[in-house]
Amino acid sequence: MKTNKKWLLMVLAFVLSVFLAACASEPEEDSSSASGGETPSESGDQGGDLIIATDSDAVSLDPHMTNDTPSANVRINIYDNLVTQDENMELQPSLAESWEQIDETTWEFKLREGVTFHDGTEFNAEVVKANIERILDPEIGAAVLFMYNMVTEVQVVDDYTVRFITEYPFAPLPAHLAHPGGQMISKELIEEDYAAIESGEQPGSVINANPVGTGPFIFEEWKNGQSVTLVNNENYWDEPALLDSVTFNVVPEDLTRISELTTGNAHITTPLSPSDVAQVEGTDGMHVQRQESSSLAYIGFNMDKEPFDDVRVRQAISMAIDKEQIINGIYDGAGIPANGPLAPGIFGHDETLNGLEYNVEEAKNLLAEAGYEDGFSATIWTNDDRQRVDTATNVQAQLAEIGIDLEVEILEWGAMLDQTANGEHEMMVFGWTTVTGDADNGLYPLFHSDNLGTPGNRTFTVDEELDKYLDEARQTADPEARKELYSQAQEKLVELAPFAYLLHQEYLLGVRDEVKNLSQLPTQLLQLKEVYIEE
Amino acid sequence: MIQYIVRRILQTIPVLIGVSILVFSMMHLVPGDPAQIMAGESAPQEQVDNLRERLGLNDPLPVQYFTYVSNVVQGDLGNSIRSGRDVGDEIGSRFWVTVELAFYSTILAVFIGIIAGVISATKRNSFADTGIMIVALFGLSMPNFWLGLMLIQWFAIGMDLPSWIPFLENTSWFKPSGWGSFSQIVLPVITLGTGSAAIIARMTRSSMLDVIGQDYIRTARAKGVKERIVIYRHALKNALIPVVTVVGLQFGGLLGGAVLTETVFAINGMGRLVIDSISARDFPVVQGTILVTALLFVFVNLLVDIAYKFLNKRIDLD
C-alpha cells in the first residue's frame, strides 16, 4: 500500500510541475506575440510596429549568398543598391546619383555623398569596389555571381566616382545592379567576414549574423525559423521610414496566416493564395492588395522527346488551352493571359505581339498534319504547389478534347528541378520571374542554346536565329535597337512554341485596413519605407 | 539496474551508426541537388556550380560520409548547407520546443486516455462505454492538421455564438500561432494529444477488462475491499504495463509526428526543421535532426523499460 501511495504522489507532483512549468514560461513569450497588433506608435501619428506573416524564413541576410524572395524581402529594408527600381520597373537613382556608359564596355557611376552605414562607416567608391570584388571572388562562391560575371574590373576614379569595366558590351548592367544581389554591404563588415574565413568560418557567416547596410531599417534580431525584426534607421540618408519597427514572422500554413491577420496578430500576410482571396475579402478590417508581376506561368515541352520535337504538336497544344479558364478558375482572376514569355512592364516586352489564339479546330488540324490525328499519350509534371497542380489537371481535361491523353504526375520540388534539368520530362508546369525587369533575364537563360538543362533552358530549345537575337540584344547599347531585337526574339518564340505561355500572375497580399501606403514591386518585394499604421 | 542501464546505453551506439548510414545514403539517393534547389529555378549553371563547390558536394560519397562521421564523433554536426549555420545551434533552439510539445501532449493524452479507458472498462457495455469508444474512434481517425485548423477557427479567430448563451459571446481565447505562453500552448497540445489519448483509452480499456476478469480481483472483492480501491489500486496498476509501452511509443511518435501540428501553428520545432531541410536537401541538418531524434527515442524506450520495474517488481530487467 505504501509504495502505491508514493507512486501516486510522484505522478501528482510530476503533473503539477508540468502545469507550473507551462504557466512559468508565459513571461518569456516571444516578440512575435508580445508586440501584438495595436501597439501604439512612439513617433507620433504616422508610425507603428508592422508585423508581416510570411510563408518562409529568410535563408541568408548576406545579399551575395542567396537569391530567394523571403531573404530579399527582409534585405531590401536593410541595404540599398546603387540603382533601384520603382513600381513600374523603371530604374531610379539610389546610392548612385547618376550613371552613363562612357564607351562600349565602361559604365561610370556618380555616387551619393554623405551616406553612412548602420555601423557609422562611410559609403564611397571603395565600398562599391569591395562589394563587387567579393561577388567575383571564387573563394566566396557567391550565389549572385551570374548577375555580375561580365564585370572584369571596378575602378575607383575618385571617392564618389566608380567605373565598371565589362568583358563585352553589356547593356543591362544598371538593371543588374538594381537586383537584390547588388545591395551594398559595409566594407568593414566584408573585411571582418574575410577574417572569419581565415579562422575556419563559412563565407558570409559574419555578415549573415549581423547585416550592416545603409537602408531605412536597422537589423535588430533574427530568431531562426521564427522571426526577423528590424528597427527604424533615424539617420537614413533620404527621408527616414515612418514605421518604428518591422517584424517578419514565419507562418508556413496558408490558413494560419489568414487567422493571424483576422486576429490582428499580423498586419500583412504574404503570399496570399488566390483560393483564399474570397475569405480575406469577406472579413471585416482587411482587404486584398494586388500587384502585377514580372512572372510567367507556363507549360514547357521537352523538345528532345517525341512528339514534342514537332513544332506543330507544340503549337497545337498551345492553341488547345483556354487560358481564361485557368486564370478565372484557378487563379481567381488574379492574372492576365500571356501572349509570349515577357510580362508587360519588362523592358523589351512587345505590346503588339500576337500569341497563338485559342482555337480547338485549328489545333486538331495541326495534330493531324503532324500525323497524330488520333492523339497520343503523354505525362505532365508539376510540383505540389496548389495552383500548379490545378493547372495540370485543367490542362489534362482541355487536351482530352483534341485526343491527347495526359497523365498528371506530382513531384517533390527538389526532384522536379533535378529531373527536368536532366530532360527526363515530357511536359511540365513551371514558372519564371524576370527579376531584373529586363528582357535579357527573361529570355537568355530560358531559351539560349548555351543554357541547356540546369541553367534554365529546360525545354532544350536550340535555334540559331533566336541565339543570334539574344546575343546581339545583350551587347547592344542603344535601347531602341535592343527593343527591336527582343521583338524579333519574341515573335520567334511564339512560332517555336517551346512553352505554352499561360499567364502573368498577380501577386496577392492580405492587408489589414489600418496599414497605409503599402506597395509591392513586380518582383514581389514589399516597399515599406512609406508605410505607416493608422491608429 | 545500473548494469542494465549501462548496457542499454552501449546498445544505442550501433543503432546510431545504423541510423546515420541509412539517413546519409537515403538522402543522397533521392533525386535533387541541394545547390540547384538553393539557387532556385531561375538560377544559371554557373551559380549552381559555384555553390556545389563551396558546399563540398563534389567529393565522392564515402569521403563525404567519413568526413561527416569523424566530425560527429568530435561533437561537430557540421554546417547547414542552406544557412551556413552550425547544425547543433539549428537543432538546439528547436529541440526543447518539440520535446515540450510532445511532452505536454503525452501528459494530456495519458490523463484523458486512462480516465476514459477505466470508466469504459468498469462500465462495460453501458451508454458511457459506447460513448467514450465512439469519441475515441473519432479522435483516432481525425487528421490532426484538420483538427488544428478547426481549433484555430473556433478558439483563436472565435465563433459567433447566439447571444442567449451566457459568457460565451466571444470564443477567441487562444493565439493561432507561436510557442511559449499558455495561450499559445493549449491548441497545439490538444491537436497533437487527441490521437494518442484515443489510442491510450482503447488500450487501457482492453487491458483493464483483461485484469478485471482475473482471480485476484475476485479475491479482493470477496474480501470486501471497496470497489474503488479494487479498480484503482489492484486492477489499474497491473493493467498499466501495456499502456506504459504504448505511451512510450506514442511519445516517440509524437516527436517525429509533430510536424503537421508545428506547421499549422507556426511552431518553430524540430519537425518543421527536418521537413524544410529535406525539401532543401540540406543533408547535414536532416542527418543531425534524425540522429538526435533517434537518440531521444532510444532514451524514452529505456525509461519505459525502467517504468515496468516500478509497476511490477517481478519484472527482471537484467
Short mmCIF file of N, CA and C in Angstrom, two decimals, chain A residues 456-530:
data_model
loop_
_atom_site.label_atom_id
_atom_site.label_comp_id
_atom_site.label_asym_id
_atom_site.label_seq_id
_atom_site.Cartn_x
_atom_site.Cartn_y
_atom_site.Cartn_z
N GLY A 456 18.60 26.75 -67.09
CA GLY A 456 17.28 27.34 -67.30
C GLY A 456 16.57 26.85 -68.55
N ASN A 457 17.32 26.44 -69.55
CA ASN A 457 16.68 26.01 -70.79
C ASN A 457 16.25 24.54 -70.65
N ARG A 458 15.13 24.34 -69.96
CA ARG A 458 14.64 23.01 -69.67
C ARG A 458 13.75 22.45 -70.78
N THR A 459 13.54 23.25 -71.83
CA THR A 459 12.78 22.74 -72.97
C THR A 459 13.75 22.26 -74.04
N PHE A 460 15.05 22.52 -73.82
CA PHE A 460 16.10 22.14 -74.77
C PHE A 460 15.87 22.79 -76.13
N THR A 461 15.51 24.07 -76.08
CA THR A 461 15.33 24.87 -77.28
C THR A 461 16.69 25.17 -77.89
N VAL A 462 16.87 24.80 -79.14
CA VAL A 462 18.09 25.16 -79.85
C VAL A 462 17.68 25.79 -81.18
N ASP A 463 17.94 27.07 -81.33
CA ASP A 463 17.56 27.75 -82.57
C ASP A 463 18.58 28.85 -82.85
N GLU A 464 19.27 28.72 -83.93
CA GLU A 464 20.38 29.64 -84.25
C GLU A 464 19.92 31.09 -84.34
N GLU A 465 18.78 31.28 -85.02
CA GLU A 465 18.28 32.63 -85.22
C GLU A 465 17.99 33.29 -83.87
N LEU A 466 17.34 32.52 -83.00
CA LEU A 466 16.99 33.02 -81.67
C LEU A 466 18.26 33.36 -80.88
N ASP A 467 19.23 32.46 -80.91
CA ASP A 467 20.51 32.71 -80.23
C ASP A 467 21.11 34.03 -80.69
N LYS A 468 21.03 34.26 -81.99
CA LYS A 468 21.63 35.47 -82.57
C LYS A 468 20.96 36.72 -81.99
N TYR A 469 19.62 36.72 -81.97
CA TYR A 469 18.89 37.87 -81.40
C TYR A 469 19.29 38.11 -79.95
N LEU A 470 19.33 37.03 -79.18
CA LEU A 470 19.57 37.17 -77.74
C LEU A 470 20.99 37.65 -77.47
N ASP A 471 21.97 37.12 -78.24
CA ASP A 471 23.36 37.54 -78.07
C ASP A 471 23.52 39.01 -78.42
N GLU A 472 22.94 39.37 -79.57
CA GLU A 472 23.09 40.74 -80.04
C GLU A 472 22.44 41.72 -79.08
N ALA A 473 21.25 41.37 -78.61
CA ALA A 473 20.48 42.29 -77.77
C ALA A 473 21.20 42.61 -76.47
N ARG A 474 21.89 41.63 -75.90
CA ARG A 474 22.53 41.90 -74.61
C ARG A 474 23.81 42.72 -74.79
N GLN A 475 24.30 42.77 -76.04
CA GLN A 475 25.54 43.51 -76.25
C GLN A 475 25.32 44.85 -76.94
N THR A 476 24.05 45.17 -77.23
CA THR A 476 23.76 46.42 -77.91
C THR A 476 23.45 47.50 -76.88
N ALA A 477 24.03 48.70 -77.10
CA ALA A 477 23.83 49.76 -76.13
C ALA A 477 22.54 50.53 -76.37
N ASP A 478 22.17 50.73 -77.62
CA ASP A 478 21.01 51.56 -77.94
C ASP A 478 19.70 50.87 -77.55
N PRO A 479 18.92 51.49 -76.65
CA PRO A 479 17.70 50.85 -76.14
C PRO A 479 16.71 50.51 -77.25
N GLU A 480 16.56 51.41 -78.26
CA GLU A 480 15.58 51.15 -79.31
C GLU A 480 15.98 49.93 -80.14
N ALA A 481 17.28 49.85 -80.43
CA ALA A 481 17.78 48.71 -81.20
C ALA A 481 17.59 47.41 -80.40
N ARG A 482 17.78 47.50 -79.09
CA ARG A 482 17.57 46.31 -78.24
C ARG A 482 16.12 45.87 -78.30
N LYS A 483 15.20 46.85 -78.16
CA LYS A 483 13.77 46.53 -78.18
C LYS A 483 13.41 45.81 -79.46
N GLU A 484 13.96 46.30 -80.58
CA GLU A 484 13.67 45.70 -81.88
C GLU A 484 14.12 44.23 -81.90
N LEU A 485 15.34 44.00 -81.38
CA LEU A 485 15.86 42.64 -81.35
C LEU A 485 14.99 41.73 -80.48
N TYR A 486 14.55 42.27 -79.33
CA TYR A 486 13.71 41.46 -78.44
C TYR A 486 12.34 41.19 -79.06
N SER A 487 11.83 42.15 -79.87
CA SER A 487 10.56 41.91 -80.56
C SER A 487 10.70 40.72 -81.50
N GLN A 488 11.82 40.72 -82.23
CA GLN A 488 12.05 39.61 -83.16
C GLN A 488 12.18 38.29 -82.39
N ALA A 489 12.87 38.35 -81.27
CA ALA A 489 13.03 37.13 -80.47
C ALA A 489 11.68 36.63 -79.98
N GLN A 490 10.82 37.55 -79.54
CA GLN A 490 9.52 37.13 -79.02
C GLN A 490 8.65 36.52 -80.12
N GLU A 491 8.71 37.12 -81.33
CA GLU A 491 7.95 36.55 -82.44
C GLU A 491 8.42 35.13 -82.74
N LYS A 492 9.74 34.98 -82.73
CA LYS A 492 10.33 33.66 -82.98
C LYS A 492 9.85 32.66 -81.91
N LEU A 493 9.76 33.15 -80.68
CA LEU A 493 9.39 32.25 -79.57
C LEU A 493 7.91 31.85 -79.62
N VAL A 494 7.07 32.73 -80.17
CA VAL A 494 5.66 32.36 -80.33
C VAL A 494 5.59 31.26 -81.38
N GLU A 495 6.33 31.45 -82.46
CA GLU A 495 6.31 30.49 -83.56
C GLU A 495 6.89 29.13 -83.13
N LEU A 496 8.01 29.17 -82.41
CA LEU A 496 8.66 27.93 -81.98
C LEU A 496 7.85 27.19 -80.92
N ALA A 497 7.13 27.97 -80.10
CA ALA A 497 6.31 27.42 -79.01
C ALA A 497 7.02 26.40 -78.13
N PRO A 498 8.17 26.75 -77.57
CA PRO A 498 8.78 25.84 -76.60
C PRO A 498 7.96 25.78 -75.31
N PHE A 499 7.21 26.85 -75.06
CA PHE A 499 6.28 26.91 -73.93
C PHE A 499 4.88 27.09 -74.49
N ALA A 500 3.89 26.59 -73.74
CA ALA A 500 2.54 27.14 -73.89
C ALA A 500 2.48 28.24 -72.83
N TYR A 501 2.53 29.51 -73.28
CA TYR A 501 2.57 30.64 -72.33
C TYR A 501 1.19 30.79 -71.72
N LEU A 502 1.08 30.65 -70.41
CA LEU A 502 -0.25 30.65 -69.80
C LEU A 502 -0.66 32.04 -69.30
N LEU A 503 0.02 32.52 -68.27
CA LEU A 503 -0.42 33.78 -67.69
C LEU A 503 0.70 34.49 -66.93
N HIS A 504 0.48 35.80 -66.77
CA HIS A 504 1.33 36.58 -65.87
C HIS A 504 0.51 36.79 -64.61
N GLN A 505 0.94 36.15 -63.54
CA GLN A 505 0.17 36.14 -62.31
C GLN A 505 0.22 37.48 -61.60
N GLU A 506 -0.85 37.82 -60.89
CA GLU A 506 -0.79 38.98 -60.00
C GLU A 506 -0.33 38.48 -58.64
N TYR A 507 0.53 39.25 -57.98
CA TYR A 507 0.89 38.90 -56.61
C TYR A 507 -0.20 39.42 -55.69
N LEU A 508 -0.56 38.61 -54.72
CA LEU A 508 -1.65 38.97 -53.82
C LEU A 508 -1.14 39.09 -52.39
N LEU A 509 -1.63 40.12 -51.70
CA LEU A 509 -1.30 40.29 -50.28
C LEU A 509 -2.61 40.41 -49.52
N GLY A 510 -2.66 39.85 -48.31
CA GLY A 510 -3.76 40.12 -47.39
C GLY A 510 -3.28 41.23 -46.47
N VAL A 511 -4.02 42.35 -46.41
CA VAL A 511 -3.54 43.51 -45.65
C VAL A 511 -4.64 44.02 -44.73
N ARG A 512 -4.31 44.34 -43.49
CA ARG A 512 -5.28 44.95 -42.59
C ARG A 512 -5.51 46.41 -43.00
N ASP A 513 -6.73 46.88 -42.79
CA ASP A 513 -7.10 48.20 -43.30
C ASP A 513 -6.29 49.33 -42.68
N GLU A 514 -5.74 49.12 -41.46
CA GLU A 514 -5.02 50.22 -40.82
C GLU A 514 -3.63 50.44 -41.41
N VAL A 515 -3.18 49.51 -42.28
CA VAL A 515 -1.88 49.67 -42.92
C VAL A 515 -2.03 50.60 -44.13
N LYS A 516 -1.26 51.67 -44.16
CA LYS A 516 -1.39 52.65 -45.25
C LYS A 516 -0.11 52.72 -46.08
N ASN A 517 -0.28 53.10 -47.34
CA ASN A 517 0.85 53.38 -48.24
C ASN A 517 1.70 52.17 -48.61
N LEU A 518 1.14 50.98 -48.49
CA LEU A 518 1.93 49.79 -48.81
C LEU A 518 1.99 49.61 -50.33
N SER A 519 3.18 49.32 -50.85
CA SER A 519 3.25 48.94 -52.25
C SER A 519 4.20 47.77 -52.43
N GLN A 520 4.04 47.10 -53.56
CA GLN A 520 4.83 45.90 -53.83
C GLN A 520 5.41 46.04 -55.24
N LEU A 521 6.64 45.59 -55.41
CA LEU A 521 7.25 45.64 -56.74
C LEU A 521 6.77 44.45 -57.58
N PRO A 522 6.86 44.58 -58.91
CA PRO A 522 6.50 43.43 -59.76
C PRO A 522 7.39 42.21 -59.50
N THR A 523 8.46 42.37 -58.75
CA THR A 523 9.31 41.23 -58.41
C THR A 523 8.91 40.64 -57.06
N GLN A 524 7.79 41.03 -56.51
CA GLN A 524 7.23 40.50 -55.27
C GLN A 524 7.81 41.16 -54.01
N LEU A 525 8.75 42.09 -54.16
CA LEU A 525 9.33 42.69 -52.95
C LEU A 525 8.43 43.79 -52.41
N LEU A 526 8.32 43.83 -51.08
CA LEU A 526 7.47 44.83 -50.43
C LEU A 526 8.24 46.12 -50.24
N GLN A 527 7.56 47.25 -50.47
CA GLN A 527 8.17 48.56 -50.26
C GLN A 527 7.62 49.11 -48.94
N LEU A 528 8.45 49.18 -47.93
CA LEU A 528 7.92 49.51 -46.60
C LEU A 528 8.27 50.91 -46.13
N LYS A 529 9.08 51.63 -46.91
CA LYS A 529 9.61 52.91 -46.43
C LYS A 529 8.52 53.91 -46.07
N GLU A 530 7.47 53.94 -46.86
CA GLU A 530 6.44 54.96 -46.63
C GLU A 530 5.22 54.41 -45.91
#
